[in-house]
Amino acid sequence: MADTDNNGRREPGSGKPARNGPGRPRESGGGILMGRPFGVPVYVAPSWFVIAALITWVFGGQLERVLPELGAARYLVSLFFAVAFYASVLVHELAHTVAALRFKLPVRRIQLQFFGGVSEIEKETETPGREFVLAFVGPLLSLLLSGVFYLGLLVVEHGTVPAVLLAGLMVSNLIVAVFNLLPGLPLDGGRMLRAVIWKISGRAMTGTVAAAWTGRALAVAVLVGMPLLGYAGGYADEGFGSQESLIDALLAAILAAIIWTGAGNSLRMARLRERLPELSARALTRRAVPVASDTPLSEGLRRANEAGARALVVVDGQGDPVAIVREAAIVGVPEHRRPWVAVSTLAQDITDGMRVWAELAGEELLEYLRATPATEYLVVEETGEIYGVLSAADVERAFVAAMAKPAS
């Protein structure tokens, strides 16, 4: 139902937002913005309205049997239940968010969607202990909410609308807690299992592999087990062709697909994270030659070819870099025009965010490029000396190649 993510996107089992690529600004979308608790935006995805309608219909049918005197008003009560249930899911996600912020891990957003919610946490936890706590607080809050609704149930009159709502919220939050504690990614229990194996083995990747494959086994169990449980629990006489059995089978298939996909995504992102150190600013930087602002483009390119360089940096009279000649602009100038075009007309001024330290690598490099999007960056040594020019396109190609690289 609900899980967390440490990749700047929904992790395991949560689907993926549109790819932004390294060095590009991320989309702020994700549905309807409902608020910013603790400074973190909360979105309701369009798919939520589908599940809200389904909950309203199913719960309304139950109310017809329990409180037939409600008539058509039962669907208003059911809609209130759907909203209250997802408010409980939001509390579950806020628990993850508060824990992440306590560990100084930035949270991109919370999203409520078809099968629960997700807290999109930007970075990995540094220790297995923190990973365990970060995963456990969500189910813990759901258990506490279930207890609170149970206590409320003790003080209201049996057979009333408040009693039915409190009972439904108590059971639903208990189901959320128990389901999320199942030991397989992308569920919180899978992250807890990952943390335990990480602690024992000393390798986060070992924990991820074990928890991901457990998640895949869990997906198969859900696909087969949910329809069988429903069959054993209420419609054995009607058989597998009944409406209830078909609904159970459909929900099982959707949930199993989400878990299977999420487990695979967890494994893929973990393997990618192991390869991220290969994305080094120094290794990906193009050698550059300095040119004065009034240098003809043809002359600048001649100097670059002689030096074996692939980029041009415009410098002032003191030799300090002031602009980068854009590769796309060079390509757009016909060859016969290049002797008459000054490099300064094709250059982009260098801002503070466009200076990248040569030693940046891995997630630090990607985060820096995301924070200051540009097409090219000036790469400098710690001394301030020009090392070269880093193209965002080169980083993206290296990133895609790392994702496509088969597991060893």
PDB file of C-alpha atoms in Angstrom, residues 78-373:
ATOM      1  CA  SER A  78     -18.734   5.474   1.928  1.00  0.00           C
ATOM      2  CA  LEU A  79     -17.062   8.421   0.228  1.00  0.00           C
ATOM      3  CA  PHE A  80     -16.254   9.880   3.646  1.00  0.00           C
ATOM      4  CA  PHE A  81     -14.710   6.531   4.568  1.00  0.00           C
ATOM      5  CA  ALA A  82     -12.552   6.555   1.412  1.00  0.00           C
ATOM      6  CA  VAL A  83     -11.280  10.048   2.211  1.00  0.00           C
ATOM      7  CA  ALA A  84     -10.665   9.171   5.879  1.00  0.00           C
ATOM      8  CA  PHE A  85      -8.817   6.010   4.888  1.00  0.00           C
ATOM      9  CA  TYR A  86      -6.470   7.922   2.609  1.00  0.00           C
ATOM     10  CA  ALA A  87      -5.984  10.505   5.325  1.00  0.00           C
ATOM     11  CA  SER A  88      -4.701   7.585   7.404  1.00  0.00           C
ATOM     12  CA  VAL A  89      -2.405   6.598   4.536  1.00  0.00           C
ATOM     13  CA  LEU A  90      -1.132  10.186   4.496  1.00  0.00           C
ATOM     14  CA  VAL A  91      -0.298   9.903   8.212  1.00  0.00           C
ATOM     15  CA  HIS A  92       1.606   6.700   7.395  1.00  0.00           C
ATOM     16  CA  GLU A  93       3.612   8.556   4.732  1.00  0.00           C
ATOM     17  CA  LEU A  94       4.175  11.574   6.964  1.00  0.00           C
ATOM     18  CA  ALA A  95       5.799   9.230   9.469  1.00  0.00           C
ATOM     19  CA  HIS A  96       8.325   8.232   6.793  1.00  0.00           C
ATOM     20  CA  THR A  97       8.775  11.880   5.845  1.00  0.00           C
ATOM     21  CA  VAL A  98       9.385  13.117   9.386  1.00  0.00           C
ATOM     22  CA  ALA A  99      11.903  10.328   9.976  1.00  0.00           C
ATOM     23  CA  ALA A 100      13.686  11.165   6.729  1.00  0.00           C
ATOM     24  CA  LEU A 101      13.859  14.853   7.595  1.00  0.00           C
ATOM     25  CA  ARG A 102      15.122  13.905  11.055  1.00  0.00           C
ATOM     26  CA  PHE A 103      17.962  12.012   9.341  1.00  0.00           C
ATOM     27  CA  LYS A 104      18.572  15.055   7.099  1.00  0.00           C
ATOM     28  CA  LEU A 105      17.362  13.238   3.986  1.00  0.00           C
ATOM     29  CA  PRO A 106      15.500  15.591   1.611  1.00  0.00           C
ATOM     30  CA  VAL A 107      11.986  14.497   0.663  1.00  0.00           C
ATOM     31  CA  ARG A 108      10.841  15.467  -2.814  1.00  0.00           C
ATOM     32  CA  ARG A 109       7.110  14.898  -2.334  1.00  0.00           C
ATOM     33  CA  ILE A 110       4.369  12.635  -0.973  1.00  0.00           C
ATOM     34  CA  GLN A 111       1.939  11.183  -3.485  1.00  0.00           C
ATOM     35  CA  LEU A 112      -1.373   9.457  -2.787  1.00  0.00           C
ATOM     36  CA  GLN A 113      -2.328   7.139  -5.607  1.00  0.00           C
ATOM     37  CA  PHE A 114      -4.111   3.942  -6.639  1.00  0.00           C
ATOM     38  CA  PHE A 115      -2.741   1.493  -4.075  1.00  0.00           C
ATOM     39  CA  GLY A 116      -1.772   3.773  -1.213  1.00  0.00           C
ATOM     40  CA  GLY A 117       0.931   6.396  -1.077  1.00  0.00           C
ATOM     41  CA  VAL A 118       4.644   7.027  -1.390  1.00  0.00           C
ATOM     42  CA  SER A 119       7.193   9.321   0.185  1.00  0.00           C
ATOM     43  CA  GLU A 120       9.820  10.153  -2.435  1.00  0.00           C
ATOM     44  CA  ILE A 121      13.080  10.492  -0.508  1.00  0.00           C
ATOM     45  CA  GLU A 122      15.995  11.923  -2.448  1.00  0.00           C
ATOM     46  CA  LYS A 123      18.936  10.039  -0.933  1.00  0.00           C
ATOM     47  CA  GLU A 124      19.883   6.691   0.520  1.00  0.00           C
ATOM     48  CA  THR A 125      20.162   6.257   4.269  1.00  0.00           C
ATOM     49  CA  GLU A 126      23.748   5.958   5.426  1.00  0.00           C
ATOM     50  CA  THR A 127      23.339   3.081   7.871  1.00  0.00           C
ATOM     51  CA  PRO A 128      21.180  -0.061   8.098  1.00  0.00           C
ATOM     52  CA  GLY A 129      19.875   1.134  11.456  1.00  0.00           C
ATOM     53  CA  ARG A 130      18.459   4.299   9.938  1.00  0.00           C
ATOM     54  CA  GLU A 131      17.071   2.315   7.021  1.00  0.00           C
ATOM     55  CA  PHE A 132      15.226   0.053   9.449  1.00  0.00           C
ATOM     56  CA  VAL A 133      13.793   2.948  11.454  1.00  0.00           C
ATOM     57  CA  LEU A 134      12.798   4.867   8.326  1.00  0.00           C
ATOM     58  CA  ALA A 135      10.856   1.835   7.032  1.00  0.00           C
ATOM     59  CA  PHE A 136       9.316   0.801  10.356  1.00  0.00           C
ATOM     60  CA  VAL A 137       7.777   4.130  11.406  1.00  0.00           C
ATOM     61  CA  GLY A 138       5.101   3.940   8.684  1.00  0.00           C
ATOM     62  CA  PRO A 139       3.556   0.596   9.733  1.00  0.00           C
ATOM     63  CA  LEU A 140       3.993   1.635  13.368  1.00  0.00           C
ATOM     64  CA  LEU A 141       1.833   4.721  12.827  1.00  0.00           C
ATOM     65  CA  SER A 142      -0.763   2.624  11.004  1.00  0.00           C
ATOM     66  CA  LEU A 143      -0.893   0.239  13.970  1.00  0.00           C
ATOM     67  CA  LEU A 144      -1.270   3.173  16.359  1.00  0.00           C
ATOM     68  CA  LEU A 145      -4.086   4.599  14.235  1.00  0.00           C
ATOM     69  CA  SER A 146      -5.804   1.220  14.258  1.00  0.00           C
ATOM     70  CA  GLY A 147      -5.593   1.262  18.051  1.00  0.00           C
ATOM     71  CA  VAL A 148      -6.994   4.790  18.244  1.00  0.00           C
ATOM     72  CA  PHE A 149      -9.976   3.815  16.078  1.00  0.00           C
ATOM     73  CA  TYR A 150     -10.517   0.753  18.249  1.00  0.00           C
ATOM     74  CA  LEU A 151     -10.659   2.925  21.365  1.00  0.00           C
ATOM     75  CA  GLY A 152     -13.117   5.205  19.607  1.00  0.00           C
ATOM     76  CA  LEU A 153     -15.236   2.191  18.756  1.00  0.00           C
ATOM     77  CA  LEU A 154     -15.552   1.391  22.463  1.00  0.00           C
ATOM     78  CA  VAL A 155     -17.254   4.688  23.263  1.00  0.00           C
ATOM     79  CA  VAL A 156     -19.798   4.931  20.424  1.00  0.00           C
ATOM     80  CA  GLU A 157     -23.112   3.148  20.127  1.00  0.00           C
ATOM     81  CA  HIS A 158     -23.031  -0.131  18.253  1.00  0.00           C
ATOM     82  CA  GLY A 159     -24.900  -0.257  14.944  1.00  0.00           C
ATOM     83  CA  THR A 160     -24.495   3.439  14.141  1.00  0.00           C
ATOM     84  CA  VAL A 161     -22.714   5.206  11.290  1.00  0.00           C
ATOM     85  CA  PRO A 162     -19.788   6.332  13.534  1.00  0.00           C
ATOM     86  CA  ALA A 163     -19.378   2.748  14.766  1.00  0.00           C
ATOM     87  CA  VAL A 164     -19.261   1.344  11.230  1.00  0.00           C
ATOM     88  CA  LEU A 165     -16.787   4.023  10.099  1.00  0.00           C
ATOM     89  CA  LEU A 166     -14.528   3.492  13.116  1.00  0.00           C
ATOM     90  CA  ALA A 167     -14.615  -0.278  12.635  1.00  0.00           C
ATOM     91  CA  GLY A 168     -13.781   0.090   8.946  1.00  0.00           C
ATOM     92  CA  LEU A 169     -10.882   2.459   9.650  1.00  0.00           C
ATOM     93  CA  MET A 170      -9.585   0.221  12.425  1.00  0.00           C
ATOM     94  CA  VAL A 171      -9.539  -2.837  10.160  1.00  0.00           C
ATOM     95  CA  SER A 172      -8.175  -0.981   7.103  1.00  0.00           C
ATOM     96  CA  ASN A 173      -5.291   0.544   9.050  1.00  0.00           C
ATOM     97  CA  LEU A 174      -4.490  -2.837  10.569  1.00  0.00           C
ATOM     98  CA  ILE A 175      -4.415  -4.333   7.062  1.00  0.00           C
ATOM     99  CA  VAL A 176      -2.147  -1.508   5.852  1.00  0.00           C
ATOM    100  CA  ALA A 177       0.250  -2.102   8.743  1.00  0.00           C
ATOM    101  CA  VAL A 178       0.347  -5.886   8.383  1.00  0.00           C
ATOM    102  CA  PHE A 179       0.624  -5.795   4.601  1.00  0.00           C
ATOM    103  CA  ASN A 180       3.466  -3.277   4.699  1.00  0.00           C
ATOM    104  CA  LEU A 181       5.332  -5.425   7.211  1.00  0.00           C
ATOM    105  CA  LEU A 182       5.519  -8.322   4.745  1.00  0.00           C
ATOM    106  CA  PRO A 183       9.239  -8.956   4.160  1.00  0.00           C
ATOM    107  CA  GLY A 184       9.659  -8.110   0.488  1.00  0.00           C
ATOM    108  CA  LEU A 185      10.491  -5.020  -1.527  1.00  0.00           C
ATOM    109  CA  PRO A 186       8.957  -2.592  -2.310  1.00  0.00           C
ATOM    110  CA  LEU A 187       7.043  -2.847   0.972  1.00  0.00           C
ATOM    111  CA  ASP A 188       8.307  -1.353   4.219  1.00  0.00           C
ATOM    112  CA  GLY A 189       8.879  -4.849   5.563  1.00  0.00           C
ATOM    113  CA  GLY A 190      11.125  -5.498   2.588  1.00  0.00           C
ATOM    114  CA  ARG A 191      13.186  -2.465   3.465  1.00  0.00           C
ATOM    115  CA  MET A 192      13.411  -3.684   7.042  1.00  0.00           C
ATOM    116  CA  LEU A 193      14.610  -7.068   5.764  1.00  0.00           C
ATOM    117  CA  ARG A 194      17.103  -5.269   3.531  1.00  0.00           C
ATOM    118  CA  ALA A 195      18.407  -3.345   6.559  1.00  0.00           C
ATOM    119  CA  VAL A 196      18.849  -6.519   8.614  1.00  0.00           C
ATOM    120  CA  ILE A 197      20.741  -8.337   5.853  1.00  0.00           C
ATOM    121  CA  TRP A 198      22.764  -5.174   5.177  1.00  0.00           C
ATOM    122  CA  LYS A 199      23.756  -5.108   8.846  1.00  0.00           C
ATOM    123  CA  ILE A 200      24.701  -8.788   8.895  1.00  0.00           C
ATOM    124  CA  SER A 201      26.545  -8.878   5.544  1.00  0.00           C
ATOM    125  CA  GLY A 202      28.011  -5.390   5.615  1.00  0.00           C
ATOM    126  CA  ARG A 203      26.765  -4.744   2.039  1.00  0.00           C
ATOM    127  CA  ALA A 204      23.627  -2.819   1.170  1.00  0.00           C
ATOM    128  CA  MET A 205      23.485  -4.526  -2.235  1.00  0.00           C
ATOM    129  CA  THR A 206      23.285  -7.972  -0.634  1.00  0.00           C
ATOM    130  CA  GLY A 207      20.283  -6.854   1.390  1.00  0.00           C
ATOM    131  CA  THR A 208      18.626  -5.341  -1.659  1.00  0.00           C
ATOM    132  CA  VAL A 209      19.028  -8.498  -3.753  1.00  0.00           C
ATOM    133  CA  ALA A 210      17.581 -10.701  -1.009  1.00  0.00           C
ATOM    134  CA  ALA A 211      14.662  -8.372  -0.279  1.00  0.00           C
ATOM    135  CA  ALA A 212      13.913  -7.865  -3.979  1.00  0.00           C
ATOM    136  CA  TRP A 213      13.696 -11.577  -4.718  1.00  0.00           C
ATOM    137  CA  THR A 214      11.581 -12.039  -1.604  1.00  0.00           C
ATOM    138  CA  GLY A 215       9.325  -9.311  -3.011  1.00  0.00           C
ATOM    139  CA  ARG A 216       8.997 -11.200  -6.287  1.00  0.00           C
ATOM    140  CA  ALA A 217       8.062 -14.359  -4.394  1.00  0.00           C
ATOM    141  CA  LEU A 218       5.526 -12.291  -2.463  1.00  0.00           C
ATOM    142  CA  ALA A 219       4.046 -11.031  -5.745  1.00  0.00           C
ATOM    143  CA  VAL A 220       3.474 -14.611  -6.896  1.00  0.00           C
ATOM    144  CA  ALA A 221       1.922 -15.467  -3.527  1.00  0.00           C
ATOM    145  CA  VAL A 222      -0.465 -12.521  -3.796  1.00  0.00           C
ATOM    146  CA  LEU A 223      -1.415 -13.428  -7.366  1.00  0.00           C
ATOM    147  CA  VAL A 224      -2.315 -16.979  -6.375  1.00  0.00           C
ATOM    148  CA  GLY A 225      -3.247 -16.580  -2.732  1.00  0.00           C
ATOM    149  CA  MET A 226      -5.721 -13.689  -2.756  1.00  0.00           C
ATOM    150  CA  PRO A 227      -8.287 -15.390  -5.035  1.00  0.00           C
ATOM    151  CA  LEU A 228      -7.905 -18.662  -3.088  1.00  0.00           C
ATOM    152  CA  LEU A 229      -8.462 -16.915   0.253  1.00  0.00           C
ATOM    153  CA  GLY A 230     -11.526 -15.180  -1.118  1.00  0.00           C
ATOM    154  CA  TYR A 231     -12.845 -18.455  -2.476  1.00  0.00           C
ATOM    155  CA  ALA A 232     -12.339 -20.168   0.870  1.00  0.00           C
ATOM    156  CA  GLY A 233     -13.749 -17.248   2.795  1.00  0.00           C
ATOM    157  CA  GLY A 234     -17.121 -16.593   1.283  1.00  0.00           C
ATOM    158  CA  TYR A 235     -18.100 -17.673  -2.185  1.00  0.00           C
ATOM    159  CA  ALA A 236     -17.130 -21.315  -2.430  1.00  0.00           C
ATOM    160  CA  ASP A 237     -20.654 -22.194  -3.465  1.00  0.00           C
ATOM    161  CA  GLU A 238     -20.642 -19.636  -6.276  1.00  0.00           C
ATOM    162  CA  GLY A 239     -17.329 -20.814  -7.703  1.00  0.00           C
ATOM    163  CA  PHE A 240     -14.510 -18.957  -9.403  1.00  0.00           C
ATOM    164  CA  GLY A 241     -16.754 -17.500 -12.054  1.00  0.00           C
ATOM    165  CA  SER A 242     -18.686 -15.279  -9.649  1.00  0.00           C
ATOM    166  CA  GLN A 243     -18.413 -11.496  -9.685  1.00  0.00           C
ATOM    167  CA  GLU A 244     -16.631 -11.471  -6.319  1.00  0.00           C
ATOM    168  CA  SER A 245     -14.044 -13.996  -7.466  1.00  0.00           C
ATOM    169  CA  LEU A 246     -13.330 -12.031 -10.631  1.00  0.00           C
ATOM    170  CA  ILE A 247     -12.868  -8.795  -8.655  1.00  0.00           C
ATOM    171  CA  ASP A 248     -10.500 -10.542  -6.234  1.00  0.00           C
ATOM    172  CA  ALA A 249      -8.520 -11.998  -9.139  1.00  0.00           C
ATOM    173  CA  LEU A 250      -8.268  -8.603 -10.836  1.00  0.00           C
ATOM    174  CA  LEU A 251      -7.126  -6.845  -7.668  1.00  0.00           C
ATOM    175  CA  ALA A 252      -4.627  -9.626  -6.984  1.00  0.00           C
ATOM    176  CA  ALA A 253      -3.194  -9.300 -10.484  1.00  0.00           C
ATOM    177  CA  ILE A 254      -2.825  -5.520 -10.187  1.00  0.00           C
ATOM    178  CA  LEU A 255      -1.252  -5.720  -6.737  1.00  0.00           C
ATOM    179  CA  ALA A 256       1.083  -8.553  -7.752  1.00  0.00           C
ATOM    180  CA  ALA A 257       2.196  -6.580 -10.816  1.00  0.00           C
ATOM    181  CA  ILE A 258       2.953  -3.530  -8.673  1.00  0.00           C
ATOM    182  CA  ILE A 259       4.967  -5.580  -6.178  1.00  0.00           C
ATOM    183  CA  TRP A 260       6.859  -7.481  -8.895  1.00  0.00           C
ATOM    184  CA  THR A 261       7.679  -4.309 -10.810  1.00  0.00           C
ATOM    185  CA  GLY A 262       8.680  -2.487  -7.646  1.00  0.00           C
ATOM    186  CA  ALA A 263      10.980  -5.289  -6.551  1.00  0.00           C
ATOM    187  CA  GLY A 264      12.640  -5.250  -9.969  1.00  0.00           C
ATOM    188  CA  ASN A 265      13.002  -1.484  -9.878  1.00  0.00           C
ATOM    189  CA  SER A 266      14.594  -1.685  -6.432  1.00  0.00           C
ATOM    190  CA  LEU A 267      17.147  -4.146  -7.729  1.00  0.00           C
ATOM    191  CA  ARG A 268      17.847  -2.121 -10.859  1.00  0.00           C
ATOM    192  CA  MET A 269      18.296   1.143  -8.955  1.00  0.00           C
ATOM    193  CA  ALA A 270      20.561  -0.501  -6.387  1.00  0.00           C
ATOM    194  CA  ARG A 271      22.774  -1.891  -9.141  1.00  0.00           C
ATOM    195  CA  LEU A 272      22.799   1.491 -10.815  1.00  0.00           C
ATOM    196  CA  ARG A 273      23.799   3.154  -7.561  1.00  0.00           C
ATOM    197  CA  GLU A 274      26.772   0.822  -7.320  1.00  0.00           C
ATOM    198  CA  ARG A 275      27.892   2.043 -10.747  1.00  0.00           C
ATOM    199  CA  LEU A 276      27.294   5.735 -10.136  1.00  0.00           C
ATOM    200  CA  PRO A 277      30.883   6.376  -9.000  1.00  0.00           C
ATOM    201  CA  GLU A 278      31.853   5.673 -12.629  1.00  0.00           C
ATOM    202  CA  LEU A 279      30.069   8.932 -13.522  1.00  0.00           C
ATOM    203  CA  SER A 280      32.978  11.231 -12.789  1.00  0.00           C
ATOM    204  CA  ALA A 281      33.176  14.861 -13.876  1.00  0.00           C
ATOM    205  CA  ARG A 282      36.879  14.432 -14.550  1.00  0.00           C
ATOM    206  CA  ALA A 283      36.369  11.328 -16.713  1.00  0.00           C
ATOM    207  CA  LEU A 284      33.503  12.835 -18.731  1.00  0.00           C
ATOM    208  CA  THR A 285      34.955  16.305 -19.230  1.00  0.00           C
ATOM    209  CA  ARG A 286      35.915  17.459 -22.714  1.00  0.00           C
ATOM    210  CA  ARG A 287      39.254  19.167 -23.073  1.00  0.00           C
ATOM    211  CA  ALA A 288      38.795  22.875 -23.870  1.00  0.00           C
ATOM    212  CA  VAL A 289      40.934  25.661 -25.312  1.00  0.00           C
ATOM    213  CA  PRO A 290      40.635  29.301 -24.193  1.00  0.00           C
ATOM    214  CA  VAL A 291      39.798  31.914 -26.835  1.00  0.00           C
ATOM    215  CA  ALA A 292      39.215  35.666 -26.785  1.00  0.00           C
ATOM    216  CA  SER A 293      35.660  36.886 -27.313  1.00  0.00           C
ATOM    217  CA  ASP A 294      36.382  38.321 -30.789  1.00  0.00           C
ATOM    218  CA  THR A 295      38.029  35.144 -32.097  1.00  0.00           C
ATOM    219  CA  PRO A 296      36.371  33.907 -35.324  1.00  0.00           C
ATOM    220  CA  LEU A 297      34.636  30.581 -34.871  1.00  0.00           C
ATOM    221  CA  SER A 298      36.729  28.985 -37.643  1.00  0.00           C
ATOM    222  CA  GLU A 299      39.943  30.024 -35.858  1.00  0.00           C
ATOM    223  CA  GLY A 300      38.692  28.735 -32.522  1.00  0.00           C
ATOM    224  CA  LEU A 301      37.810  25.379 -34.031  1.00  0.00           C
ATOM    225  CA  ARG A 302      41.218  25.192 -35.734  1.00  0.00           C
ATOM    226  CA  ARG A 303      42.971  25.716 -32.392  1.00  0.00           C
ATOM    227  CA  ALA A 304      40.757  23.116 -30.754  1.00  0.00           C
ATOM    228  CA  ASN A 305      41.550  20.556 -33.460  1.00  0.00           C
ATOM    229  CA  GLU A 306      45.275  21.185 -33.136  1.00  0.00           C
ATOM    230  CA  ALA A 307      45.101  20.716 -29.364  1.00  0.00           C
ATOM    231  CA  GLY A 308      42.842  17.674 -29.582  1.00  0.00           C
ATOM    232  CA  ALA A 309      40.143  19.563 -27.697  1.00  0.00           C
ATOM    233  CA  ARG A 310      36.365  19.400 -28.147  1.00  0.00           C
ATOM    234  CA  ALA A 311      35.222  22.621 -26.484  1.00  0.00           C
ATOM    235  CA  LEU A 312      35.879  26.372 -26.482  1.00  0.00           C
ATOM    236  CA  VAL A 313      35.936  28.630 -23.423  1.00  0.00           C
ATOM    237  CA  VAL A 314      35.804  32.407 -23.844  1.00  0.00           C
ATOM    238  CA  VAL A 315      38.250  34.233 -21.544  1.00  0.00           C
ATOM    239  CA  ASP A 316      38.687  37.915 -20.715  1.00  0.00           C
ATOM    240  CA  GLY A 317      41.861  39.986 -20.960  1.00  0.00           C
ATOM    241  CA  GLN A 318      43.212  38.476 -17.722  1.00  0.00           C
ATOM    242  CA  GLY A 319      42.590  34.912 -18.930  1.00  0.00           C
ATOM    243  CA  ASP A 320      39.631  34.308 -16.636  1.00  0.00           C
ATOM    244  CA  PRO A 321      36.796  32.220 -18.125  1.00  0.00           C
ATOM    245  CA  VAL A 322      33.619  34.197 -18.750  1.00  0.00           C
ATOM    246  CA  ALA A 323      31.554  32.062 -21.158  1.00  0.00           C
ATOM    247  CA  ILE A 324      31.273  28.642 -22.801  1.00  0.00           C
ATOM    248  CA  VAL A 325      30.732  28.348 -26.540  1.00  0.00           C
ATOM    249  CA  ARG A 326      27.630  26.189 -26.912  1.00  0.00           C
ATOM    250  CA  GLU A 327      28.058  23.035 -28.974  1.00  0.00           C
ATOM    251  CA  ALA A 328      24.547  23.284 -30.383  1.00  0.00           C
ATOM    252  CA  ALA A 329      25.214  26.835 -31.554  1.00  0.00           C
ATOM    253  CA  ILE A 330      28.418  25.771 -33.330  1.00  0.00           C
ATOM    254  CA  VAL A 331      26.583  23.022 -35.202  1.00  0.00           C
ATOM    255  CA  GLY A 332      24.007  25.558 -36.362  1.00  0.00           C
ATOM    256  CA  VAL A 333      26.577  27.783 -38.118  1.00  0.00           C
ATOM    257  CA  PRO A 334      27.313  26.781 -41.757  1.00  0.00           C
ATOM    258  CA  GLU A 335      31.002  26.193 -42.437  1.00  0.00           C
ATOM    259  CA  HIS A 336      31.292  29.037 -44.953  1.00  0.00           C
ATOM    260  CA  ARG A 337      29.986  31.483 -42.309  1.00  0.00           C
ATOM    261  CA  ARG A 338      32.349  30.456 -39.523  1.00  0.00           C
ATOM    262  CA  PRO A 339      35.224  32.857 -40.421  1.00  0.00           C
ATOM    263  CA  TRP A 340      32.783  35.780 -39.988  1.00  0.00           C
ATOM    264  CA  VAL A 341      31.140  34.721 -36.717  1.00  0.00           C
ATOM    265  CA  ALA A 342      32.778  35.649 -33.393  1.00  0.00           C
ATOM    266  CA  VAL A 343      32.745  32.958 -30.712  1.00  0.00           C
ATOM    267  CA  SER A 344      31.200  35.422 -28.239  1.00  0.00           C
ATOM    268  CA  THR A 345      27.942  35.419 -30.225  1.00  0.00           C
ATOM    269  CA  LEU A 346      27.614  31.683 -29.656  1.00  0.00           C
ATOM    270  CA  ALA A 347      28.623  31.630 -26.007  1.00  0.00           C
ATOM    271  CA  GLN A 348      26.679  31.333 -22.768  1.00  0.00           C
ATOM    272  CA  ASP A 349      27.870  33.380 -19.810  1.00  0.00           C
ATOM    273  CA  ILE A 350      29.247  31.310 -16.955  1.00  0.00           C
ATOM    274  CA  THR A 351      27.218  31.617 -13.770  1.00  0.00           C
ATOM    275  CA  ASP A 352      28.267  30.302 -10.356  1.00  0.00           C
ATOM    276  CA  GLY A 353      26.128  27.188 -10.821  1.00  0.00           C
ATOM    277  CA  MET A 354      27.905  26.363 -14.070  1.00  0.00           C
ATOM    278  CA  ARG A 355      31.244  25.768 -12.339  1.00  0.00           C
ATOM    279  CA  VAL A 356      31.750  22.102 -11.484  1.00  0.00           C
ATOM    280  CA  TRP A 357      34.634  20.759  -9.411  1.00  0.00           C
ATOM    281  CA  ALA A 358      36.590  18.134 -11.314  1.00  0.00           C
ATOM    282  CA  GLU A 359      36.403  15.686  -8.395  1.00  0.00           C
ATOM    283  CA  LEU A 360      32.607  15.516  -8.302  1.00  0.00           C
ATOM    284  CA  ALA A 361      31.296  12.028  -9.091  1.00  0.00           C
ATOM    285  CA  GLY A 362      28.341   9.726  -8.646  1.00  0.00           C
ATOM    286  CA  GLU A 363      25.232  10.960  -6.879  1.00  0.00           C
ATOM    287  CA  GLU A 364      26.951  14.203  -5.827  1.00  0.00           C
ATOM    288  CA  LEU A 365      27.584  15.048  -9.476  1.00  0.00           C
ATOM    289  CA  LEU A 366      24.024  14.205 -10.539  1.00  0.00           C
ATOM    290  CA  GLU A 367      22.513  16.203  -7.678  1.00  0.00           C
ATOM    291  CA  TYR A 368      24.656  19.212  -8.553  1.00  0.00           C
ATOM    292  CA  LEU A 369      23.639  19.105 -12.203  1.00  0.00           C
ATOM    293  CA  ARG A 370      19.969  18.704 -11.300  1.00  0.00           C
ATOM    294  CA  ALA A 371      20.150  21.720  -9.003  1.00  0.00           C
ATOM    295  CA  THR A 372      21.719  23.948 -11.683  1.00  0.00           C
ATOM    296  CA  PRO A 373      20.484  22.762 -15.098  1.00  0.00           C
TER     297      PRO A 373
END
